[in-house]
């Protein structure tokens, strides 16, 4: 099965703000960015579409022609816990420096670790492979897309986040059905 992962467009929060599970507003450039994303998807035929429950993903799904995409909580961005909606340079938590040193394994205070995110994304993809679709669209977030790429074996954990698509970007993976 082909899975086209689509990252939401830019958000209207100050640069350097931690906003994982927060339902933040979209940037004023939404229509322009969404039109470019829709253009990237042009010509692709999808059997079904899925979306994160967060507005930034659902709104892009609707703009791209999927207003009734199936909402799945497993497609949320990583939960950043106590750090949500704080600027990284203003977080006063001793755990932040440890997280910076090992963000691929340690959780944010009161939030998720990347392995936890990978597990829930993996569960979504494992369930998806049992469904009778040939090509699906998934409107989601950067961390989810990186986790899906790792699950599909596209790259290693060492350089995983260098493969994160830009806002409005797309990544294709293939998963075995069975």
PDB file of N, CA and C in Angstrom, residues 77-166:
ATOM      1  N   UNK A  77       0.762  15.146  16.775  1.00  0.00           N
ATOM      2  CA  UNK A  77       2.194  15.386  16.988  1.00  0.00           C
ATOM      3  C   UNK A  77       2.567  14.886  18.383  1.00  0.00           C
ATOM      4  N   UNK A  78       3.850  14.841  18.681  1.00  0.00           N
ATOM      5  CA  UNK A  78       4.331  14.386  19.977  1.00  0.00           C
ATOM      6  C   UNK A  78       3.840  15.323  21.084  1.00  0.00           C
ATOM      7  N   UNK A  79       3.384  14.739  22.169  1.00  0.00           N
ATOM      8  CA  UNK A  79       2.918  15.503  23.325  1.00  0.00           C
ATOM      9  C   UNK A  79       4.130  16.054  24.072  1.00  0.00           C
ATOM     10  N   UNK A  80       4.216  17.369  24.139  1.00  0.00           N
ATOM     11  CA  UNK A  80       5.353  18.018  24.794  1.00  0.00           C
ATOM     12  C   UNK A  80       5.061  18.388  26.241  1.00  0.00           C
ATOM     13  N   UNK A  81       3.983  17.859  26.795  1.00  0.00           N
ATOM     14  CA  UNK A  81       3.702  17.957  28.218  1.00  0.00           C
ATOM     15  C   UNK A  81       3.739  19.365  28.779  1.00  0.00           C
ATOM     16  N   UNK A  82       4.504  19.533  29.855  1.00  0.00           N
ATOM     17  CA  UNK A  82       4.600  20.810  30.577  1.00  0.00           C
ATOM     18  C   UNK A  82       5.232  21.910  29.736  1.00  0.00           C
ATOM     19  N   UNK A  83       5.868  21.551  28.650  1.00  0.00           N
ATOM     20  CA  UNK A  83       6.551  22.539  27.818  1.00  0.00           C
ATOM     21  C   UNK A  83       5.653  23.140  26.737  1.00  0.00           C
ATOM     22  N   UNK A  84       4.457  22.587  26.561  1.00  0.00           N
ATOM     23  CA  UNK A  84       3.547  23.067  25.516  1.00  0.00           C
ATOM     24  C   UNK A  84       3.348  24.581  25.626  1.00  0.00           C
ATOM     25  N   UNK A  85       3.423  25.233  24.490  1.00  0.00           N
ATOM     26  CA  UNK A  85       3.171  26.662  24.311  1.00  0.00           C
ATOM     27  C   UNK A  85       4.163  27.569  25.042  1.00  0.00           C
ATOM     28  N   UNK A  86       5.314  27.020  25.392  1.00  0.00           N
ATOM     29  CA  UNK A  86       6.396  27.831  25.942  1.00  0.00           C
ATOM     30  C   UNK A  86       7.494  27.922  24.887  1.00  0.00           C
ATOM     31  N   UNK A  87       8.210  29.032  24.904  1.00  0.00           N
ATOM     32  CA  UNK A  87       9.380  29.148  24.037  1.00  0.00           C
ATOM     33  C   UNK A  87      10.487  28.312  24.665  1.00  0.00           C
ATOM     34  N   UNK A  88      11.179  27.543  23.841  1.00  0.00           N
ATOM     35  CA  UNK A  88      12.244  26.685  24.357  1.00  0.00           C
ATOM     36  C   UNK A  88      13.250  27.460  25.196  1.00  0.00           C
ATOM     37  N   UNK A  89      13.597  28.674  24.768  1.00  0.00           N
ATOM     38  CA  UNK A  89      14.601  29.450  25.502  1.00  0.00           C
ATOM     39  C   UNK A  89      14.052  30.057  26.803  1.00  0.00           C
ATOM     40  N   UNK A  90      12.770  29.854  27.073  1.00  0.00           N
ATOM     41  CA  UNK A  90      12.181  30.342  28.317  1.00  0.00           C
ATOM     42  C   UNK A  90      11.764  29.221  29.258  1.00  0.00           C
ATOM     43  N   UNK A  91      11.921  27.975  28.834  1.00  0.00           N
ATOM     44  CA  UNK A  91      11.550  26.835  29.683  1.00  0.00           C
ATOM     45  C   UNK A  91      12.563  26.725  30.813  1.00  0.00           C
ATOM     46  N   UNK A  92      12.076  26.707  32.040  1.00  0.00           N
ATOM     47  CA  UNK A  92      12.932  26.601  33.226  1.00  0.00           C
ATOM     48  C   UNK A  92      12.733  25.237  33.870  1.00  0.00           C
ATOM     49  N   UNK A  93      13.176  24.215  33.176  1.00  0.00           N
ATOM     50  CA  UNK A  93      13.038  22.838  33.625  1.00  0.00           C
ATOM     51  C   UNK A  93      14.399  22.175  33.449  1.00  0.00           C
ATOM     52  N   UNK A  94      14.942  21.629  34.524  1.00  0.00           N
ATOM     53  CA  UNK A  94      16.259  20.978  34.456  1.00  0.00           C
ATOM     54  C   UNK A  94      16.279  19.839  33.444  1.00  0.00           C
ATOM     55  N   UNK A  95      15.141  19.226  33.210  1.00  0.00           N
ATOM     56  CA  UNK A  95      15.068  18.099  32.280  1.00  0.00           C
ATOM     57  C   UNK A  95      15.271  18.529  30.828  1.00  0.00           C
ATOM     58  N   UNK A  96      15.110  19.817  30.536  1.00  0.00           N
ATOM     59  CA  UNK A  96      15.229  20.278  29.151  1.00  0.00           C
ATOM     60  C   UNK A  96      16.621  20.003  28.579  1.00  0.00           C
ATOM     61  N   UNK A  97      17.665  20.258  29.335  1.00  0.00           N
ATOM     62  CA  UNK A  97      19.026  20.030  28.834  1.00  0.00           C
ATOM     63  C   UNK A  97      19.284  18.546  28.594  1.00  0.00           C
ATOM     64  N   UNK A  98      18.743  17.693  29.455  1.00  0.00           N
ATOM     65  CA  UNK A  98      18.860  16.238  29.240  1.00  0.00           C
ATOM     66  C   UNK A  98      18.115  15.845  27.975  1.00  0.00           C
ATOM     67  N   UNK A  99      16.940  16.432  27.770  1.00  0.00           N
ATOM     68  CA  UNK A  99      16.156  16.135  26.575  1.00  0.00           C
ATOM     69  C   UNK A  99      16.894  16.588  25.322  1.00  0.00           C
ATOM     70  N   UNK A 100      17.491  17.791  25.359  1.00  0.00           N
ATOM     71  CA  UNK A 100      18.283  18.265  24.219  1.00  0.00           C
ATOM     72  C   UNK A 100      19.395  17.263  23.882  1.00  0.00           C
ATOM     73  N   UNK A 101      20.003  16.678  24.896  1.00  0.00           N
ATOM     74  CA  UNK A 101      21.108  15.741  24.690  1.00  0.00           C
ATOM     75  C   UNK A 101      20.632  14.388  24.155  1.00  0.00           C
ATOM     76  N   UNK A 102      19.348  14.035  24.398  1.00  0.00           N
ATOM     77  CA  UNK A 102      18.859  12.722  23.977  1.00  0.00           C
ATOM     78  C   UNK A 102      17.364  12.771  23.638  1.00  0.00           C
ATOM     79  N   UNK A 103      16.980  13.719  22.780  1.00  0.00           N
ATOM     80  CA  UNK A 103      15.571  13.897  22.436  1.00  0.00           C
ATOM     81  C   UNK A 103      14.973  12.705  21.691  1.00  0.00           C
ATOM     82  N   UNK A 104      15.811  11.853  21.144  1.00  0.00           N
ATOM     83  CA  UNK A 104      15.293  10.669  20.448  1.00  0.00           C
ATOM     84  C   UNK A 104      14.809   9.594  21.418  1.00  0.00           C
ATOM     85  N   UNK A 105      15.108   9.761  22.715  1.00  0.00           N
ATOM     86  CA  UNK A 105      14.738   8.727  23.672  1.00  0.00           C
ATOM     87  C   UNK A 105      14.036   9.232  24.927  1.00  0.00           C
ATOM     88  N   UNK A 106      14.311  10.456  25.346  1.00  0.00           N
ATOM     89  CA  UNK A 106      13.748  10.970  26.598  1.00  0.00           C
ATOM     90  C   UNK A 106      12.444  11.726  26.341  1.00  0.00           C
ATOM     91  N   UNK A 107      11.512  11.647  27.299  1.00  0.00           N
ATOM     92  CA  UNK A 107      10.259  12.397  27.134  1.00  0.00           C
ATOM     93  C   UNK A 107      10.398  13.836  27.609  1.00  0.00           C
ATOM     94  N   UNK A 108       9.548  14.686  27.080  1.00  0.00           N
ATOM     95  CA  UNK A 108       9.376  16.017  27.647  1.00  0.00           C
ATOM     96  C   UNK A 108       8.720  15.823  29.017  1.00  0.00           C
ATOM     97  N   UNK A 109       8.946  16.731  29.930  1.00  0.00           N
ATOM     98  CA  UNK A 109       8.342  16.619  31.256  1.00  0.00           C
ATOM     99  C   UNK A 109       6.818  16.549  31.133  1.00  0.00           C
ATOM    100  N   UNK A 110       6.248  15.454  31.601  1.00  0.00           N
ATOM    101  CA  UNK A 110       4.803  15.265  31.532  1.00  0.00           C
ATOM    102  C   UNK A 110       4.291  14.931  30.143  1.00  0.00           C
ATOM    103  N   UNK A 111       5.191  14.683  29.201  1.00  0.00           N
ATOM    104  CA  UNK A 111       4.779  14.408  27.824  1.00  0.00           C
ATOM    105  C   UNK A 111       5.266  13.064  27.336  1.00  0.00           C
ATOM    106  N   UNK A 112       5.455  12.968  26.045  1.00  0.00           N
ATOM    107  CA  UNK A 112       5.863  11.725  25.400  1.00  0.00           C
ATOM    108  C   UNK A 112       7.340  11.746  25.047  1.00  0.00           C
ATOM    109  N   UNK A 113       7.862  10.562  24.859  1.00  0.00           N
ATOM    110  CA  UNK A 113       9.184  10.404  24.271  1.00  0.00           C
ATOM    111  C   UNK A 113       8.988  10.062  22.794  1.00  0.00           C
ATOM    112  N   UNK A 114      10.042  10.192  22.005  1.00  0.00           N
ATOM    113  CA  UNK A 114       9.935   9.824  20.599  1.00  0.00           C
ATOM    114  C   UNK A 114       9.624   8.332  20.435  1.00  0.00           C
ATOM    115  N   UNK A 115      10.196   7.416  21.267  1.00  0.00           N
ATOM    116  CA  UNK A 115       9.787   6.015  21.152  1.00  0.00           C
ATOM    117  C   UNK A 115       8.288   5.799  21.384  1.00  0.00           C
ATOM    118  N   UNK A 116       7.689   6.588  22.265  1.00  0.00           N
ATOM    119  CA  UNK A 116       6.240   6.482  22.482  1.00  0.00           C
ATOM    120  C   UNK A 116       5.481   6.927  21.231  1.00  0.00           C
ATOM    121  N   UNK A 117       5.934   8.013  20.619  1.00  0.00           N
ATOM    122  CA  UNK A 117       5.337   8.482  19.371  1.00  0.00           C
ATOM    123  C   UNK A 117       5.489   7.417  18.290  1.00  0.00           C
ATOM    124  N   UNK A 118       6.686   6.869  18.161  1.00  0.00           N
ATOM    125  CA  UNK A 118       6.935   5.824  17.157  1.00  0.00           C
ATOM    126  C   UNK A 118       6.005   4.636  17.366  1.00  0.00           C
ATOM    127  N   UNK A 119       5.770   4.273  18.621  1.00  0.00           N
ATOM    128  CA  UNK A 119       4.907   3.122  18.902  1.00  0.00           C
ATOM    129  C   UNK A 119       3.477   3.381  18.442  1.00  0.00           C
ATOM    130  N   UNK A 120       2.938   4.559  18.760  1.00  0.00           N
ATOM    131  CA  UNK A 120       1.551   4.804  18.346  1.00  0.00           C
ATOM    132  C   UNK A 120       1.423   4.971  16.838  1.00  0.00           C
ATOM    133  N   UNK A 121       2.425   5.577  16.188  1.00  0.00           N
ATOM    134  CA  UNK A 121       2.392   5.689  14.724  1.00  0.00           C
ATOM    135  C   UNK A 121       2.533   4.300  14.098  1.00  0.00           C
ATOM    136  N   UNK A 122       3.411   3.484  14.679  1.00  0.00           N
ATOM    137  CA  UNK A 122       3.565   2.109  14.195  1.00  0.00           C
ATOM    138  C   UNK A 122       2.268   1.321  14.317  1.00  0.00           C
ATOM    139  N   UNK A 123       1.550   1.495  15.416  1.00  0.00           N
ATOM    140  CA  UNK A 123       0.254   0.821  15.593  1.00  0.00           C
ATOM    141  C   UNK A 123      -0.736   1.265  14.526  1.00  0.00           C
ATOM    142  N   UNK A 124      -0.757   2.573  14.227  1.00  0.00           N
ATOM    143  CA  UNK A 124      -1.629   3.080  13.168  1.00  0.00           C
ATOM    144  C   UNK A 124      -1.275   2.418  11.835  1.00  0.00           C
ATOM    145  N   UNK A 125       0.015   2.408  11.483  1.00  0.00           N
ATOM    146  CA  UNK A 125       0.432   1.840  10.200  1.00  0.00           C
ATOM    147  C   UNK A 125       0.191   0.339  10.138  1.00  0.00           C
ATOM    148  N   UNK A 126       0.407  -0.360  11.257  1.00  0.00           N
ATOM    149  CA  UNK A 126       0.151  -1.809  11.280  1.00  0.00           C
ATOM    150  C   UNK A 126      -1.330  -2.112  11.086  1.00  0.00           C
ATOM    151  N   UNK A 127      -2.184  -1.265  11.654  1.00  0.00           N
ATOM    152  CA  UNK A 127      -3.620  -1.440  11.440  1.00  0.00           C
ATOM    153  C   UNK A 127      -3.986  -1.074  10.002  1.00  0.00           C
ATOM    154  N   UNK A 128      -3.400  -0.019   9.496  1.00  0.00           N
ATOM    155  CA  UNK A 128      -3.674   0.431   8.131  1.00  0.00           C
ATOM    156  C   UNK A 128      -3.366  -0.667   7.122  1.00  0.00           C
ATOM    157  N   UNK A 129      -2.296  -1.409   7.348  1.00  0.00           N
ATOM    158  CA  UNK A 129      -1.901  -2.435   6.375  1.00  0.00           C
ATOM    159  C   UNK A 129      -2.904  -3.580   6.279  1.00  0.00           C
ATOM    160  N   UNK A 130      -3.830  -3.673   7.247  1.00  0.00           N
ATOM    161  CA  UNK A 130      -4.851  -4.725   7.209  1.00  0.00           C
ATOM    162  C   UNK A 130      -6.098  -4.270   6.448  1.00  0.00           C
ATOM    163  N   UNK A 131      -6.147  -3.003   6.055  1.00  0.00           N
ATOM    164  CA  UNK A 131      -7.324  -2.464   5.382  1.00  0.00           C
ATOM    165  C   UNK A 131      -7.189  -2.613   3.863  1.00  0.00           C
ATOM    166  N   UNK A 132      -8.304  -2.613   3.153  1.00  0.00           N
ATOM    167  CA  UNK A 132      -8.275  -2.927   1.717  1.00  0.00           C
ATOM    168  C   UNK A 132      -7.956  -1.745   0.800  1.00  0.00           C
ATOM    169  N   UNK A 133      -7.119  -0.824   1.229  1.00  0.00           N
ATOM    170  CA  UNK A 133      -6.793   0.342   0.416  1.00  0.00           C
ATOM    171  C   UNK A 133      -5.504   0.114  -0.371  1.00  0.00           C
ATOM    172  N   UNK A 134      -5.383   0.828  -1.493  1.00  0.00           N
ATOM    173  CA  UNK A 134      -4.146   0.769  -2.281  1.00  0.00           C
ATOM    174  C   UNK A 134      -3.297   2.017  -2.084  1.00  0.00           C
ATOM    175  N   UNK A 135      -3.964   3.157  -1.856  1.00  0.00           N
ATOM    176  CA  UNK A 135      -3.237   4.425  -1.703  1.00  0.00           C
ATOM    177  C   UNK A 135      -4.048   5.327  -0.771  1.00  0.00           C
ATOM    178  N   UNK A 136      -3.434   5.730   0.334  1.00  0.00           N
ATOM    179  CA  UNK A 136      -4.118   6.607   1.284  1.00  0.00           C
ATOM    180  C   UNK A 136      -3.306   7.886   1.493  1.00  0.00           C
ATOM    181  N   UNK A 137      -4.025   8.943   1.843  1.00  0.00           N
ATOM    182  CA  UNK A 137      -3.411  10.209   2.226  1.00  0.00           C
ATOM    183  C   UNK A 137      -3.525  10.323   3.747  1.00  0.00           C
ATOM    184  N   UNK A 138      -2.461  10.818   4.374  1.00  0.00           N
ATOM    185  CA  UNK A 138      -2.448  11.007   5.827  1.00  0.00           C
ATOM    186  C   UNK A 138      -1.983  12.438   6.099  1.00  0.00           C
ATOM    187  N   UNK A 139      -2.874  13.274   6.631  1.00  0.00           N
ATOM    188  CA  UNK A 139      -2.577  14.667   6.950  1.00  0.00           C
ATOM    189  C   UNK A 139      -2.181  14.738   8.417  1.00  0.00           C
ATOM    190  N   UNK A 140      -0.938  15.146   8.668  1.00  0.00           N
ATOM    191  CA  UNK A 140      -0.398  14.995  10.006  1.00  0.00           C
ATOM    192  C   UNK A 140       0.715  16.003  10.287  1.00  0.00           C
ATOM    193  N   UNK A 141       1.701  15.605  11.071  1.00  0.00           N
ATOM    194  CA  UNK A 141       2.729  16.491  11.628  1.00  0.00           C
ATOM    195  C   UNK A 141       4.127  15.945  11.343  1.00  0.00           C
ATOM    196  N   UNK A 142       5.113  16.819  11.491  1.00  0.00           N
ATOM    197  CA  UNK A 142       6.491  16.455  11.192  1.00  0.00           C
ATOM    198  C   UNK A 142       7.005  15.256  11.963  1.00  0.00           C
ATOM    199  N   UNK A 143       6.784  15.221  13.272  1.00  0.00           N
ATOM    200  CA  UNK A 143       7.263  14.097  14.078  1.00  0.00           C
ATOM    201  C   UNK A 143       6.617  12.780  13.678  1.00  0.00           C
ATOM    202  N   UNK A 144       5.336  12.821  13.364  1.00  0.00           N
ATOM    203  CA  UNK A 144       4.612  11.622  12.926  1.00  0.00           C
ATOM    204  C   UNK A 144       5.187  11.128  11.600  1.00  0.00           C
ATOM    205  N   UNK A 145       5.480  12.047  10.697  1.00  0.00           N
ATOM    206  CA  UNK A 145       6.025  11.660   9.395  1.00  0.00           C
ATOM    207  C   UNK A 145       7.412  11.036   9.554  1.00  0.00           C
ATOM    208  N   UNK A 146       8.228  11.588  10.435  1.00  0.00           N
ATOM    209  CA  UNK A 146       9.548  11.002  10.693  1.00  0.00           C
ATOM    210  C   UNK A 146       9.385   9.598  11.274  1.00  0.00           C
ATOM    211  N   UNK A 147       8.468   9.443  12.227  1.00  0.00           N
ATOM    212  CA  UNK A 147       8.223   8.121  12.829  1.00  0.00           C
ATOM    213  C   UNK A 147       7.746   7.126  11.769  1.00  0.00           C
ATOM    214  N   UNK A 148       6.890   7.557  10.853  1.00  0.00           N
ATOM    215  CA  UNK A 148       6.405   6.678   9.788  1.00  0.00           C
ATOM    216  C   UNK A 148       7.538   6.280   8.844  1.00  0.00           C
ATOM    217  N   UNK A 149       8.411   7.235   8.524  1.00  0.00           N
ATOM    218  CA  UNK A 149       9.563   6.923   7.670  1.00  0.00           C
ATOM    219  C   UNK A 149      10.482   5.913   8.315  1.00  0.00           C
ATOM    220  N   UNK A 150      10.682   6.040   9.622  1.00  0.00           N
ATOM    221  CA  UNK A 150      11.487   5.043  10.351  1.00  0.00           C
ATOM    222  C   UNK A 150      10.801   3.681  10.328  1.00  0.00           C
ATOM    223  N   UNK A 151       9.502   3.669  10.552  1.00  0.00           N
ATOM    224  CA  UNK A 151       8.730   2.418  10.545  1.00  0.00           C
ATOM    225  C   UNK A 151       8.837   1.715   9.183  1.00  0.00           C
ATOM    226  N   UNK A 152       8.874   2.521   8.128  1.00  0.00           N
ATOM    227  CA  UNK A 152       8.955   1.967   6.769  1.00  0.00           C
ATOM    228  C   UNK A 152      10.391   1.645   6.356  1.00  0.00           C
ATOM    229  N   UNK A 153      11.367   1.969   7.217  1.00  0.00           N
ATOM    230  CA  UNK A 153      12.758   1.658   6.922  1.00  0.00           C
ATOM    231  C   UNK A 153      13.404   2.581   5.903  1.00  0.00           C
ATOM    232  N   UNK A 154      12.877   3.805   5.744  1.00  0.00           N
ATOM    233  CA  UNK A 154      13.435   4.723   4.742  1.00  0.00           C
ATOM    234  C   UNK A 154      14.774   5.317   5.151  1.00  0.00           C
ATOM    235  N   UNK A 155      15.013   5.429   6.451  1.00  0.00           N
ATOM    236  CA  UNK A 155      16.241   6.038   6.957  1.00  0.00           C
ATOM    237  C   UNK A 155      16.472   5.562   8.379  1.00  0.00           C
ATOM    238  N   UNK A 156      17.616   5.914   8.928  1.00  0.00           N
ATOM    239  CA  UNK A 156      17.963   5.458  10.282  1.00  0.00           C
ATOM    240  C   UNK A 156      17.630   6.533  11.309  1.00  0.00           C
ATOM    241  N   UNK A 157      17.608   6.135  12.549  1.00  0.00           N
ATOM    242  CA  UNK A 157      17.333   7.059  13.647  1.00  0.00           C
ATOM    243  C   UNK A 157      18.398   8.148  13.743  1.00  0.00           C
ATOM    244  N   UNK A 158      19.621   7.827  13.328  1.00  0.00           N
ATOM    245  CA  UNK A 158      20.723   8.789  13.434  1.00  0.00           C
ATOM    246  C   UNK A 158      20.464  10.099  12.707  1.00  0.00           C
ATOM    247  N   UNK A 159      19.813  10.034  11.560  1.00  0.00           N
ATOM    248  CA  UNK A 159      19.572  11.258  10.787  1.00  0.00           C
ATOM    249  C   UNK A 159      18.085  11.448  10.488  1.00  0.00           C
ATOM    250  N   UNK A 160      17.243  10.878  11.333  1.00  0.00           N
ATOM    251  CA  UNK A 160      15.803  10.840  11.061  1.00  0.00           C
ATOM    252  C   UNK A 160      15.199  12.217  10.808  1.00  0.00           C
ATOM    253  N   UNK A 161      15.506  13.189  11.660  1.00  0.00           N
ATOM    254  CA  UNK A 161      14.846  14.481  11.522  1.00  0.00           C
ATOM    255  C   UNK A 161      15.369  15.314  10.352  1.00  0.00           C
ATOM    256  N   UNK A 162      16.448  14.879   9.726  1.00  0.00           N
ATOM    257  CA  UNK A 162      16.883  15.579   8.513  1.00  0.00           C
ATOM    258  C   UNK A 162      15.964  15.230   7.334  1.00  0.00           C
ATOM    259  N   UNK A 163      15.105  14.223   7.519  1.00  0.00           N
ATOM    260  CA  UNK A 163      14.164  13.802   6.475  1.00  0.00           C
ATOM    261  C   UNK A 163      12.769  14.383   6.670  1.00  0.00           C
ATOM    262  N   UNK A 164      12.588  15.194   7.702  1.00  0.00           N
ATOM    263  CA  UNK A 164      11.284  15.796   7.966  1.00  0.00           C
ATOM    264  C   UNK A 164      10.951  16.770   6.844  1.00  0.00           C
ATOM    265  N   UNK A 165       9.803  16.585   6.193  1.00  0.00           N
ATOM    266  CA  UNK A 165       9.451  17.505   5.108  1.00  0.00           C
ATOM    267  C   UNK A 165       9.111  18.890   5.656  1.00  0.00           C
ATOM    268  N   UNK A 166       9.198  19.917   4.830  1.00  0.00           N
ATOM    269  CA  UNK A 166       8.833  21.266   5.261  1.00  0.00           C
ATOM    270  C   UNK A 166       7.322  21.359   5.464  1.00  0.00           C
TER     271      UNK A 166
END
